[in-house]
GROMACS .gro file of C-alpha atoms in nm:
model
  111
    1HIS     CA    1 -11.291   7.072  26.149
    2SER     CA    2 -11.167   6.722  26.222
    3ALA     CA    3 -10.838   6.730  26.033
    4GLN     CA    4 -10.518   6.626  26.207
    5HIS     CA    5 -10.241   6.877  26.140
    6ALA     CA    6  -9.885   6.748  26.162
    7SER     CA    7  -9.770   7.091  26.278
    8SER     CA    8 -10.007   7.060  26.577
    9LEU     CA    9  -9.927   6.698  26.658
   10GLY     CA   10  -9.550   6.760  26.658
   11PRO     CA   11  -9.553   6.999  26.955
   12CYS     CA   12  -9.777   6.755  27.147
   13LEU     CA   13  -9.527   6.477  27.085
   14ALA     CA   14  -9.238   6.699  27.191
   15ALA     CA   15  -9.423   6.789  27.511
   16VAL     CA   16  -9.491   6.425  27.600
   17LYS     CA   17  -9.126   6.337  27.543
   18ALA     CA   18  -9.004   6.635  27.747
   19PHE     CA   19  -9.245   6.553  28.029
   20LYS     CA   20  -9.127   6.191  28.036
   21THR     CA   21  -8.766   6.311  28.048
   22LEU     CA   22  -8.843   6.548  28.336
   23LEU     CA   23  -9.023   6.275  28.530
   24ALA     CA   24  -8.729   6.037  28.486
   25LYS     CA   25  -8.469   6.301  28.574
   26GLU     CA   26  -8.644   6.425  28.887
   27GLY     CA   27  -8.789   6.092  28.995
   28TYR     CA   28  -9.145   6.222  28.985
   29LEU     CA   29  -9.452   6.010  28.920
   30ALA     CA   30  -9.681   6.107  28.634
   31PRO     CA   31 -10.033   6.206  28.743
   32CYS     CA   32 -10.182   5.928  28.529
   33LYS     CA   33 -10.167   5.553  28.479
   34VAL     CA   34  -9.816   5.414  28.449
   35ASP     CA   35  -9.838   5.348  28.074
   36SER     CA   36 -10.047   5.650  27.970
   37LEU     CA   37  -9.757   5.864  27.851
   38ASP     CA   38  -9.608   5.575  27.653
   39ILE     CA   39  -9.943   5.508  27.487
   40LEU     CA   40  -9.988   5.878  27.410
   41GLU     CA   41  -9.637   5.901  27.262
   42ASP     CA   42  -9.697   5.591  27.047
   43LYS     CA   43 -10.032   5.714  26.917
   44ILE     CA   44  -9.907   6.062  26.832
   45SER     CA   45  -9.595   5.916  26.665
   46ALA     CA   46  -9.811   5.679  26.458
   47SER     CA   47 -10.037   5.964  26.346
   48LEU     CA   48  -9.737   6.175  26.246
   49LYS     CA   49  -9.588   5.887  26.048
   50GLN     CA   50  -9.911   5.856  25.851
   51ILE     CA   51  -9.935   6.228  25.776
   52LEU     CA   52  -9.576   6.343  25.722
   53PRO     CA   53  -9.425   6.492  25.513
   54ASN     CA   54  -9.771   6.640  25.449
   55GLU     CA   55  -9.942   6.882  25.684
   56VAL     CA   56 -10.295   6.737  25.648
   57ILE     CA   57 -10.412   6.430  25.457
   58ASN     CA   58 -10.769   6.385  25.582
   59PRO     CA   59 -11.031   6.497  25.513
   60ALA     CA   60 -10.930   6.537  25.149
   61GLU     CA   61 -11.090   6.881  25.117
   62ASN     CA   62 -10.848   7.011  25.385
   63ALA     CA   63 -10.538   6.834  25.251
   64LYS     CA   64 -10.214   7.033  25.249
   65ASP     CA   65  -9.887   6.891  25.124
   66ALA     CA   66  -9.674   7.166  25.275
   67ASP     CA   67  -9.693   7.409  25.566
   68SER     CA   68  -9.408   7.626  25.685
   69ALA     CA   69  -9.500   7.544  26.047
   70LEU     CA   70  -9.362   7.194  25.987
   71ILE     CA   71  -9.009   7.336  26.006
   72PHE     CA   72  -9.049   7.345  26.385
   73LEU     CA   73  -9.077   6.966  26.390
   74CYS     CA   74  -8.717   6.961  26.263
   75TYR     CA   75  -8.589   7.232  26.494
   76PRO     CA   76  -8.626   7.315  26.778
   77LEU     CA   77  -8.869   7.029  26.857
   78GLU     CA   78  -8.656   6.756  26.694
   79VAL     CA   79  -8.942   6.507  26.660
   80VAL     CA   80  -8.850   6.397  26.306
   81ASP     CA   81  -8.535   6.228  26.181
   82ASP     CA   82  -8.301   6.379  25.921
   83GLU     CA   83  -8.463   6.192  25.633
   84MET     CA   84  -8.811   6.322  25.713
   85GLY     CA   85  -8.667   6.667  25.780
   86GLY     CA   86  -8.522   6.664  25.428
   87LYS     CA   87  -8.860   6.569  25.282
   88ILE     CA   88  -9.030   6.849  25.475
   89LEU     CA   89  -8.771   7.102  25.354
   90GLU     CA   90  -8.815   6.984  24.996
   91ARG     CA   91  -9.190   7.036  25.021
   92LEU     CA   92  -9.142   7.383  25.168
   93LYS     CA   93  -8.977   7.499  24.847
   94THR     CA   94  -9.333   7.536  24.715
   95CYS     CA   95  -9.399   7.800  24.983
   96ILE     CA   96  -9.117   8.033  24.880
   97GLY     CA   97  -9.225   8.353  24.712
   98ASP     CA   98  -9.028   8.637  24.555
   99ILE     CA   99  -8.960   8.818  24.882
  100ALA     CA  100  -9.069   8.587  25.164
  101MET     CA  101  -9.212   8.249  25.255
  102CYS     CA  102  -9.584   8.194  25.296
  103ARG     CA  103  -9.730   7.956  25.554
  104TYR     CA  104  -9.874   7.724  25.286
  105ARG     CA  105  -9.952   7.739  24.916
  106LYS     CA  106 -10.252   7.958  24.833
  107ASP     CA  107 -10.207   8.139  25.163
  108SER     CA  108 -10.337   8.494  25.132
  109TYR     CA  109 -10.014   8.638  25.276
  110TRP     CA  110  -9.832   8.841  25.012
  111CYS     CA  111  -9.480   8.711  24.962
   0.00000   0.00000   0.00000
């Protein structure tokens, strides 16, 4: 389906940032146009800002307001600030069951 998942975009953003850091540290040239990584980082960041703290917002039939995979955007990926991290954690309270945490509400995993 064509939905953008915040939990999938976050790792892409972290990878772009890490790659840019490596290039700068080692003095390497990116195998692309000079501004490609900056454009990619900006576009992914903009998409995340539209979606978060949700997991999916479009299309509406695939919308999810919480997904436990979003926790990785807080740590170890560190692609969200503390305020957004708090909003994500608040949403994840809906995923807590009696004995465990499910991936998202209405997940078939028994918890």
